[in-house]
JSON list of C-alpha atoms and ligand atoms in Angstrom, two decimals:
[
{"chain": "A", "resi": 1, "resn": "MET", "atom": "CA", "xyz": [215.74, 106.70, 158.40]},
{"chain": "A", "resi": 2, "resn": "LYS", "atom": "CA", "xyz": [217.40, 108.55, 155.53]},
{"chain": "A", "resi": 3, "resn": "LYS", "atom": "CA", "xyz": [218.58, 106.18, 152.77]},
{"chain": "A", "resi": 4, "resn": "LYS", "atom": "CA", "xyz": [221.46, 106.62, 150.32]},
{"chain": "A", "resi": 5, "resn": "LEU", "atom": "CA", "xyz": [222.48, 104.45, 147.37]},
{"chain": "A", "resi": 6, "resn": "ALA", "atom": "CA", "xyz": [225.48, 102.30, 148.24]},
{"chain": "A", "resi": 7, "resn": "ALA", "atom": "CA", "xyz": [228.03, 100.64, 145.97]},
{"chain": "A", "resi": 8, "resn": "ILE", "atom": "CA", "xyz": [226.75, 97.30, 144.69]},
{"chain": "A", "resi": 9, "resn": "SER", "atom": "CA", "xyz": [228.54, 94.43, 146.44]},
{"chain": "A", "resi": 10, "resn": "PRO", "atom": "CA", "xyz": [227.74, 91.00, 147.91]},
{"chain": "A", "resi": 11, "resn": "CYS", "atom": "CA", "xyz": [226.71, 92.48, 151.25]},
{"chain": "A", "resi": 12, "resn": "LEU", "atom": "CA", "xyz": [224.57, 89.82, 152.97]},
{"chain": "A", "resi": 13, "resn": "GLN", "atom": "CA", "xyz": [225.39, 89.47, 156.65]},
{"chain": "A", "resi": 14, "resn": "PRO", "atom": "CA", "xyz": [226.40, 87.60, 158.68]},
{"chain": "A", "resi": 15, "resn": "SER", "atom": "CA", "xyz": [229.08, 86.06, 156.54]},
{"chain": "A", "resi": 16, "resn": "PRO", "atom": "CA", "xyz": [230.09, 82.69, 157.97]},
{"chain": "A", "resi": 17, "resn": "ASN", "atom": "CA", "xyz": [233.74, 81.75, 158.09]},
{"chain": "A", "resi": 18, "resn": "ILE", "atom": "CA", "xyz": [234.62, 78.11, 157.59]},
{"chain": "A", "resi": 19, "resn": "LEU", "atom": "CA", "xyz": [237.53, 75.94, 156.60]},
{"chain": "A", "resi": 20, "resn": "VAL", "atom": "CA", "xyz": [236.91, 73.60, 153.67]},
{"chain": "A", "resi": 21, "resn": "SER", "atom": "CA", "xyz": [239.24, 70.60, 153.61]},
{"chain": "A", "resi": 22, "resn": "CYS", "atom": "CA", "xyz": [239.76, 68.41, 150.57]},
{"chain": "A", "resi": 23, "resn": "ARG", "atom": "CA", "xyz": [242.01, 65.75, 149.00]},
{"chain": "A", "resi": 24, "resn": "ASP", "atom": "CA", "xyz": [243.29, 65.11, 145.48]},
{"chain": "A", "resi": 25, "resn": "SER", "atom": "CA", "xyz": [243.61, 61.78, 143.69]},
{"chain": "A", "resi": 26, "resn": "SER", "atom": "CA", "xyz": [247.24, 61.38, 144.85]},
{"chain": "A", "resi": 27, "resn": "GLY", "atom": "CA", "xyz": [246.15, 61.66, 148.49]},
{"chain": "A", "resi": 28, "resn": "ARG", "atom": "CA", "xyz": [247.40, 65.24, 148.98]},
{"chain": "A", "resi": 29, "resn": "ASP", "atom": "CA", "xyz": [245.31, 67.11, 151.55]},
{"chain": "A", "resi": 30, "resn": "ASN", "atom": "CA", "xyz": [244.59, 70.84, 151.69]},
{"chain": "A", "resi": 31, "resn": "ALA", "atom": "CA", "xyz": [242.25, 73.36, 153.29]},
{"chain": "A", "resi": 32, "resn": "LEU", "atom": "CA", "xyz": [241.16, 76.94, 152.61]},
{"chain": "A", "resi": 33, "resn": "VAL", "atom": "CA", "xyz": [239.01, 79.61, 154.20]},
{"chain": "A", "resi": 34, "resn": "VAL", "atom": "CA", "xyz": [235.60, 80.04, 152.56]},
{"chain": "A", "resi": 35, "resn": "GLY", "atom": "CA", "xyz": [233.28, 82.91, 153.31]},
{"chain": "A", "resi": 36, "resn": "TYR", "atom": "CA", "xyz": [230.88, 82.22, 150.45]},
{"chain": "A", "resi": 37, "resn": "CYS", "atom": "CA", "xyz": [228.86, 79.40, 151.99]},
{"chain": "A", "resi": 38, "resn": "CYS", "atom": "CA", "xyz": [225.29, 78.78, 153.06]},
{"chain": "A", "resi": 39, "resn": "ASN", "atom": "CA", "xyz": [222.68, 76.16, 153.84]},
{"chain": "A", "resi": 40, "resn": "CYS", "atom": "CA", "xyz": [220.68, 75.48, 150.68]},
{"chain": "A", "resi": 41, "resn": "SER", "atom": "CA", "xyz": [218.25, 72.62, 151.46]},
{"chain": "A", "resi": 42, "resn": "TYR", "atom": "CA", "xyz": [216.88, 70.94, 154.58]},
{"chain": "A", "resi": 43, "resn": "ASP", "atom": "CA", "xyz": [215.45, 67.94, 152.72]},
{"chain": "A", "resi": 44, "resn": "PRO", "atom": "CA", "xyz": [217.89, 66.53, 151.84]},
{"chain": "A", "resi": 45, "resn": "PRO", "atom": "CA", "xyz": [220.23, 68.47, 154.12]},
{"chain": "A", "resi": 46, "resn": "MET", "atom": "CA", "xyz": [222.58, 70.39, 151.83]},
{"chain": "A", "resi": 47, "resn": "LEU", "atom": "CA", "xyz": [224.96, 73.31, 151.83]},
{"chain": "A", "resi": 48, "resn": "MET", "atom": "CA", "xyz": [226.89, 75.31, 149.24]},
{"chain": "A", "resi": 49, "resn": "VAL", "atom": "CA", "xyz": [230.45, 76.53, 149.22]},
{"chain": "A", "resi": 50, "resn": "GLY", "atom": "CA", "xyz": [231.91, 78.96, 146.68]},
{"chain": "A", "resi": 51, "resn": "ILE", "atom": "CA", "xyz": [235.46, 78.37, 145.48]},
{"chain": "A", "resi": 52, "resn": "VAL", "atom": "CA", "xyz": [237.35, 80.60, 143.07]},
{"chain": "A", "resi": 53, "resn": "PRO", "atom": "CA", "xyz": [238.79, 78.47, 140.22]},
{"chain": "A", "resi": 54, "resn": "SER", "atom": "CA", "xyz": [242.30, 79.84, 140.75]},
{"chain": "A", "resi": 55, "resn": "ARG", "atom": "CA", "xyz": [242.47, 78.36, 144.28]},
{"chain": "A", "resi": 56, "resn": "PHE", "atom": "CA", "xyz": [244.66, 75.28, 144.64]},
{"chain": "A", "resi": 57, "resn": "SER", "atom": "CA", "xyz": [241.73, 73.58, 146.39]},
{"chain": "A", "resi": 58, "resn": "TYR", "atom": "CA", "xyz": [239.38, 74.13, 143.46]},
{"chain": "A", "resi": 59, "resn": "ALA", "atom": "CA", "xyz": [240.69, 71.28, 141.28]},
{"chain": "A", "resi": 60, "resn": "MET", "atom": "CA", "xyz": [240.70, 68.98, 144.31]},
{"chain": "A", "resi": 61, "resn": "VAL", "atom": "CA", "xyz": [236.99, 69.50, 144.97]},
{"chain": "A", "resi": 62, "resn": "LYS", "atom": "CA", "xyz": [236.14, 69.43, 141.28]},
{"chain": "A", "resi": 63, "resn": "GLU", "atom": "CA", "xyz": [237.97, 66.12, 140.88]},
{"chain": "A", "resi": 64, "resn": "SER", "atom": "CA", "xyz": [236.99, 64.34, 144.10]},
{"chain": "A", "resi": 65, "resn": "GLY", "atom": "CA", "xyz": [233.40, 65.59, 144.26]},
{"chain": "A", "resi": 66, "resn": "CYS", "atom": "CA", "xyz": [233.56, 65.89, 148.02]},
{"chain": "A", "resi": 67, "resn": "PHE", "atom": "CA", "xyz": [234.88, 68.05, 150.86]},
{"chain": "A", "resi": 68, "resn": "VAL", "atom": "CA", "xyz": [234.56, 68.64, 154.57]},
{"chain": "A", "resi": 69, "resn": "VAL", "atom": "CA", "xyz": [233.21, 71.88, 156.04]},
{"chain": "A", "resi": 70, "resn": "ASN", "atom": "CA", "xyz": [234.95, 72.57, 159.34]},
{"chain": "A", "resi": 71, "resn": "LEU", "atom": "CA", "xyz": [233.45, 75.11, 161.75]},
{"chain": "A", "resi": 72, "resn": "VAL", "atom": "CA", "xyz": [236.25, 77.04, 163.40]},
{"chain": "A", "resi": 73, "resn": "GLY", "atom": "CA", "xyz": [236.54, 78.01, 167.06]},
{"chain": "A", "resi": 74, "resn": "LYS", "atom": "CA", "xyz": [237.71, 81.46, 168.17]},
{"chain": "A", "resi": 75, "resn": "ASP", "atom": "CA", "xyz": [240.78, 79.79, 169.64]},
{"chain": "A", "resi": 76, "resn": "GLN", "atom": "CA", "xyz": [241.81, 78.66, 166.15]},
{"chain": "A", "resi": 77, "resn": "ARG", "atom": "CA", "xyz": [242.49, 82.12, 164.74]},
{"chain": "A", "resi": 78, "resn": "GLU", "atom": "CA", "xyz": [246.10, 81.31, 163.77]},
{"chain": "A", "resi": 79, "resn": "LEU", "atom": "CA", "xyz": [245.09, 78.23, 161.76]},
{"chain": "A", "resi": 80, "resn": "PHE", "atom": "CA", "xyz": [242.24, 80.15, 160.11]},
{"chain": "A", "resi": 81, "resn": "ASP", "atom": "CA", "xyz": [244.43, 83.09, 159.11]},
{"chain": "A", "resi": 82, "resn": "TYR", "atom": "CA", "xyz": [247.10, 80.81, 157.66]},
{"chain": "A", "resi": 83, "resn": "MET", "atom": "CA", "xyz": [244.64, 78.77, 155.59]},
{"chain": "A", "resi": 84, "resn": "GLY", "atom": "CA", "xyz": [243.11, 81.95, 154.22]},
{"chain": "A", "resi": 85, "resn": "SER", "atom": "CA", "xyz": [246.38, 83.64, 153.28]},
{"chain": "A", "resi": 86, "resn": "HIS", "atom": "CA", "xyz": [248.60, 80.84, 151.96]},
{"chain": "A", "resi": 87, "resn": "SER", "atom": "CA", "xyz": [248.11, 78.52, 149.01]},
{"chain": "A", "resi": 88, "resn": "GLY", "atom": "CA", "xyz": [248.64, 74.79, 148.98]},
{"chain": "A", "resi": 89, "resn": "ARG", "atom": "CA", "xyz": [250.37, 75.44, 145.69]},
{"chain": "A", "resi": 90, "resn": "ASP", "atom": "CA", "xyz": [253.35, 76.84, 147.64]},
{"chain": "A", "resi": 91, "resn": "GLY", "atom": "CA", "xyz": [253.60, 74.10, 150.25]},
{"chain": "A", "resi": 92, "resn": "ASP", "atom": "CA", "xyz": [251.74, 71.74, 152.55]},
{"chain": "A", "resi": 93, "resn": "LYS", "atom": "CA", "xyz": [249.59, 74.04, 154.71]},
{"chain": "A", "resi": 94, "resn": "LEU", "atom": "CA", "xyz": [248.47, 71.26, 157.02]},
{"chain": "A", "resi": 95, "resn": "LEU", "atom": "CA", "xyz": [252.07, 70.33, 157.75]},
{"chain": "A", "resi": 96, "resn": "ALA", "atom": "CA", "xyz": [253.08, 73.98, 158.16]},
{"chain": "A", "resi": 97, "resn": "THR", "atom": "CA", "xyz": [250.34, 74.65, 160.73]},
{"chain": "A", "resi": 98, "resn": "GLY", "atom": "CA", "xyz": [250.64, 71.30, 162.51]},
{"chain": "A", "resi": 99, "resn": "ALA", "atom": "CA", "xyz": [246.89, 70.84, 162.01]},
{"chain": "A", "resi": 100, "resn": "ASN", "atom": "CA", "xyz": [245.61, 67.48, 163.21]},
{"chain": "A", "resi": 101, "resn": "VAL", "atom": "CA", "xyz": [243.78, 65.61, 160.45]},
{"chain": "A", "resi": 102, "resn": "ALA", "atom": "CA", "xyz": [241.84, 62.37, 160.22]},
{"chain": "A", "resi": 103, "resn": "ASP", "atom": "CA", "xyz": [240.13, 60.60, 157.36]},
{"chain": "A", "resi": 104, "resn": "ALA", "atom": "CA", "xyz": [236.44, 61.36, 156.93]},
{"chain": "A", "resi": 105, "resn": "ASP", "atom": "CA", "xyz": [234.17, 58.34, 157.45]},
{"chain": "A", "resi": 106, "resn": "LEU", "atom": "CA", "xyz": [232.17, 58.35, 154.23]},
{"chain": "A", "resi": 107, "resn": "ILE", "atom": "CA", "xyz": [234.08, 60.52, 151.75]},
{"chain": "A", "resi": 108, "resn": "ASN", "atom": "CA", "xyz": [237.66, 60.78, 150.52]},
{"chain": "A", "resi": 109, "resn": "ALA", "atom": "CA", "xyz": [238.67, 63.98, 152.30]},
{"chain": "A", "resi": 110, "resn": "PRO", "atom": "CA", "xyz": [240.43, 64.99, 155.52]},
{"chain": "A", "resi": 111, "resn": "ILE", "atom": "CA", "xyz": [238.72, 66.20, 158.68]},
{"chain": "A", "resi": 112, "resn": "LEU", "atom": "CA", "xyz": [240.40, 68.98, 160.65]},
{"chain": "A", "resi": 113, "resn": "SER", "atom": "CA", "xyz": [240.15, 67.18, 163.98]},
{"chain": "A", "resi": 114, "resn": "ASP", "atom": "CA", "xyz": [240.65, 70.23, 166.20]},
{"chain": "A", "resi": 115, "resn": "CYS", "atom": "CA", "xyz": [237.64, 72.04, 164.73]},
{"chain": "A", "resi": 116, "resn": "PRO", "atom": "CA", "xyz": [234.52, 71.58, 166.89]},
{"chain": "A", "resi": 117, "resn": "VAL", "atom": "CA", "xyz": [232.26, 70.52, 163.99]},
{"chain": "A", "resi": 118, "resn": "ASN", "atom": "CA", "xyz": [233.18, 68.67, 160.78]},
{"chain": "A", "resi": 119, "resn": "ILE", "atom": "CA", "xyz": [230.57, 68.23, 158.07]},
{"chain": "A", "resi": 120, "resn": "GLU", "atom": "CA", "xyz": [231.20, 65.57, 155.42]},
{"chain": "A", "resi": 121, "resn": "CYS", "atom": "CA", "xyz": [229.75, 66.64, 152.06]},
{"chain": "A", "resi": 122, "resn": "GLU", "atom": "CA", "xyz": [229.22, 65.05, 148.65]},
{"chain": "A", "resi": 123, "resn": "VAL", "atom": "CA", "xyz": [228.90, 67.43, 145.69]},
{"chain": "A", "resi": 124, "resn": "VAL", "atom": "CA", "xyz": [225.67, 66.97, 143.73]},
{"chain": "A", "resi": 125, "resn": "ASP", "atom": "CA", "xyz": [225.88, 69.98, 141.42]},
{"chain": "A", "resi": 126, "resn": "SER", "atom": "CA", "xyz": [227.77, 73.18, 140.79]},
{"chain": "A", "resi": 127, "resn": "ILE", "atom": "CA", "xyz": [227.13, 76.51, 139.13]},
{"chain": "A", "resi": 128, "resn": "LYS", "atom": "CA", "xyz": [229.62, 79.11, 137.95]},
{"chain": "A", "resi": 129, "resn": "THR", "atom": "CA", "xyz": [228.20, 82.34, 139.29]},
{"chain": "A", "resi": 130, "resn": "GLY", "atom": "CA", "xyz": [230.99, 84.70, 138.27]},
{"chain": "A", "resi": 131, "resn": "SER", "atom": "CA", "xyz": [234.11, 84.92, 140.40]},
{"chain": "A", "resi": 132, "resn": "HIS", "atom": "CA", "xyz": [233.13, 81.73, 142.27]},
{"chain": "A", "resi": 133, "resn": "GLU", "atom": "CA", "xyz": [231.90, 78.27, 141.41]},
{"chain": "A", "resi": 134, "resn": "MET", "atom": "CA", "xyz": [229.22, 77.31, 143.92]},
{"chain": "A", "resi": 135, "resn": "PHE", "atom": "CA", "xyz": [229.33, 73.62, 144.85]},
{"chain": "A", "resi": 136, "resn": "ALA", "atom": "CA", "xyz": [225.99, 72.33, 146.15]},
{"chain": "A", "resi": 137, "resn": "ALA", "atom": "CA", "xyz": [226.63, 69.33, 148.33]},
{"chain": "A", "resi": 138, "resn": "LYS", "atom": "CA", "xyz": [224.68, 66.77, 150.33]},
{"chain": "A", "resi": 139, "resn": "ILE", "atom": "CA", "xyz": [225.60, 66.53, 154.01]},
{"chain": "A", "resi": 140, "resn": "VAL", "atom": "CA", "xyz": [226.34, 62.87, 154.67]},
{"chain": "A", "resi": 141, "resn": "ARG", "atom": "CA", "xyz": [227.81, 62.94, 158.19]},
{"chain": "A", "resi": 142, "resn": "ILE", "atom": "CA", "xyz": [228.42, 65.45, 160.97]},
{"chain": "A", "resi": 143, "resn": "HIS", "atom": "CA", "xyz": [231.04, 65.03, 163.69]},
{"chain": "A", "resi": 144, "resn": "ALA", "atom": "CA", "xyz": [230.64, 67.42, 166.60]},
{"chain": "A", "resi": 145, "resn": "ASP", "atom": "CA", "xyz": [232.24, 68.14, 169.95]},
{"chain": "A", "resi": 146, "resn": "ALA", "atom": "CA", "xyz": [230.16, 66.02, 172.33]},
{"chain": "A", "resi": 147, "resn": "THR", "atom": "CA", "xyz": [229.40, 69.02, 174.52]},
{"chain": "A", "resi": 148, "resn": "VAL", "atom": "CA", "xyz": [227.34, 70.65, 171.76]},
{"chain": "A", "resi": 149, "resn": "VAL", "atom": "CA", "xyz": [225.29, 67.58, 170.80]},
{"chain": "A", "resi": 150, "resn": "LYS", "atom": "CA", "xyz": [221.91, 67.46, 172.57]},
{"chain": "A", "resi": 151, "resn": "SER", "atom": "CA", "xyz": [220.21, 64.29, 173.85]},
{"chain": "A", "resi": 152, "resn": "ASP", "atom": "CA", "xyz": [218.20, 64.04, 170.60]},
{"chain": "A", "resi": 153, "resn": "ASP", "atom": "CA", "xyz": [221.51, 64.26, 168.64]},
{"chain": "A", "resi": 154, "resn": "SER", "atom": "CA", "xyz": [220.73, 67.73, 167.30]},
{"chain": "A", "resi": 155, "resn": "LEU", "atom": "CA", "xyz": [223.44, 70.39, 167.43]},
{"chain": "A", "resi": 156, "resn": "ASP", "atom": "CA", "xyz": [223.23, 73.24, 169.90]},
{"chain": "A", "resi": 157, "resn": "THR", "atom": "CA", "xyz": [225.09, 75.70, 167.70]},
{"chain": "A", "resi": 158, "resn": "GLY", "atom": "CA", "xyz": [224.56, 78.43, 170.27]},
{"chain": "A", "resi": 159, "resn": "LEU", "atom": "CA", "xyz": [227.13, 76.73, 172.47]},
{"chain": "A", "resi": 160, "resn": "LEU", "atom": "CA", "xyz": [229.82, 77.04, 169.82]},
{"chain": "A", "resi": 161, "resn": "ASP", "atom": "CA", "xyz": [232.20, 79.97, 170.15]},
{"chain": "A", "resi": 162, "resn": "LEU", "atom": "CA", "xyz": [232.96, 80.34, 166.46]},
{"chain": "A", "resi": 163, "resn": "ILE", "atom": "CA", "xyz": [235.24, 82.70, 164.59]},
{"chain": "B", "resi": 1, "resn": "FMN", "atom": "C1", "xyz": [237.77, 85.79, 155.32]},
{"chain": "B", "resi": 1, "resn": "FMN", "atom": "C2", "xyz": [238.16, 85.06, 154.05]},
{"chain": "B", "resi": 1, "resn": "FMN", "atom": "C3", "xyz": [237.16, 84.55, 153.24]},
{"chain": "B", "resi": 1, "resn": "FMN", "atom": "C4", "xyz": [237.48, 83.88, 152.05]},
{"chain": "B", "resi": 1, "resn": "FMN", "atom": "N1", "xyz": [236.49, 83.36, 151.27]},
{"chain": "B", "resi": 1, "resn": "FMN", "atom": "C5", "xyz": [236.79, 82.65, 150.17]},
{"chain": "B", "resi": 1, "resn": "FMN", "atom": "C6", "xyz": [235.77, 82.04, 149.41]},
{"chain": "B", "resi": 1, "resn": "FMN", "atom": "O1", "xyz": [234.58, 82.11, 149.72]},
{"chain": "B", "resi": 1, "resn": "FMN", "atom": "N2", "xyz": [236.13, 81.33, 148.31]},
{"chain": "B", "resi": 1, "resn": "FMN", "atom": "C7", "xyz": [237.44, 81.21, 147.91]},
{"chain": "B", "resi": 1, "resn": "FMN", "atom": "O2", "xyz": [237.73, 80.54, 146.89]},
{"chain": "B", "resi": 1, "resn": "FMN", "atom": "N3", "xyz": [238.44, 81.79, 148.62]},
{"chain": "B", "resi": 1, "resn": "FMN", "atom": "C8", "xyz": [238.15, 82.49, 149.73]},
{"chain": "B", "resi": 1, "resn": "FMN", "atom": "N4", "xyz": [239.14, 83.05, 150.49]},
{"chain": "B", "resi": 1, "resn": "FMN", "atom": "C9", "xyz": [240.52, 82.98, 150.02]},
{"chain": "B", "resi": 1, "resn": "FMN", "atom": "C10", "xyz": [241.20, 81.63, 150.22]},
{"chain": "B", "resi": 1, "resn": "FMN", "atom": "O3", "xyz": [240.94, 81.08, 151.50]},
{"chain": "B", "resi": 1, "resn": "FMN", "atom": "C11", "xyz": [242.72, 81.81, 150.02]},
{"chain": "B", "resi": 1, "resn": "FMN", "atom": "O4", "xyz": [242.97, 82.36, 148.74]},
{"chain": "B", "resi": 1, "resn": "FMN", "atom": "C12", "xyz": [243.51, 80.56, 150.22]},
{"chain": "B", "resi": 1, "resn": "FMN", "atom": "O5", "xyz": [244.86, 80.92, 150.36]},
{"chain": "B", "resi": 1, "resn": "FMN", "atom": "C13", "xyz": [243.34, 79.55, 149.09]},
{"chain": "B", "resi": 1, "resn": "FMN", "atom": "O6", "xyz": [244.07, 78.42, 149.40]},
{"chain": "B", "resi": 1, "resn": "FMN", "atom": "P1", "xyz": [244.45, 77.30, 148.33]},
{"chain": "B", "resi": 1, "resn": "FMN", "atom": "O7", "xyz": [245.10, 77.99, 147.16]},
{"chain": "B", "resi": 1, "resn": "FMN", "atom": "O8", "xyz": [245.39, 76.41, 149.09]},
{"chain": "B", "resi": 1, "resn": "FMN", "atom": "O9", "xyz": [243.18, 76.60, 147.95]},
{"chain": "B", "resi": 1, "resn": "FMN", "atom": "C14", "xyz": [238.84, 83.72, 151.68]},
{"chain": "B", "resi": 1, "resn": "FMN", "atom": "C15", "xyz": [239.86, 84.23, 152.51]},
{"chain": "B", "resi": 1, "resn": "FMN", "atom": "C16", "xyz": [239.53, 84.88, 153.68]},
{"chain": "B", "resi": 1, "resn": "FMN", "atom": "C17", "xyz": [240.63, 85.38, 154.58]}
]
């Protein structure tokens, strides 16, 4: 294999695509697409999401200290594209898309009910890495489409047809 130097960029693959949903102190809900996300601890179970401070959602997560990570099915492309290309600053994205929402069980944030998996998260720390602030959060509850939950309650993520 012949190698060549490539332009320096955040090039890890695969890059997951999720919807992060959040709520501000007035009860206003919002959601955005996040590609900068990863598992970061299995004990306790934790994940990280990266949000650019200029996003409307940023202040919501910063203030509430919680959010929901929603895994997105391939059949939800329209919702995904809208949430990643419009800002809550310009209008209610959940209303505009007709997204079904429900209150999370343990945190003050909305769940996107039509997404096959919803992960309730509590922020424990954050680090400004550059363009993004990475929020490290404890996973406190997972709601999943019953067809992908095995008899021991673990998730069979292979059954999910995700975006
Ligand atoms: C594929 C994709 C990945 C994205 N990843 C991120 C991300 O990791 N962090 C981020 O802050 N914005 C990311 N965005 C951009 C936001 O989703 C977008 O700016 C959104 O409109 C912000 O919404 P808000 O202003 O309502 O919070 C991504 C967009 C797309 C389409």
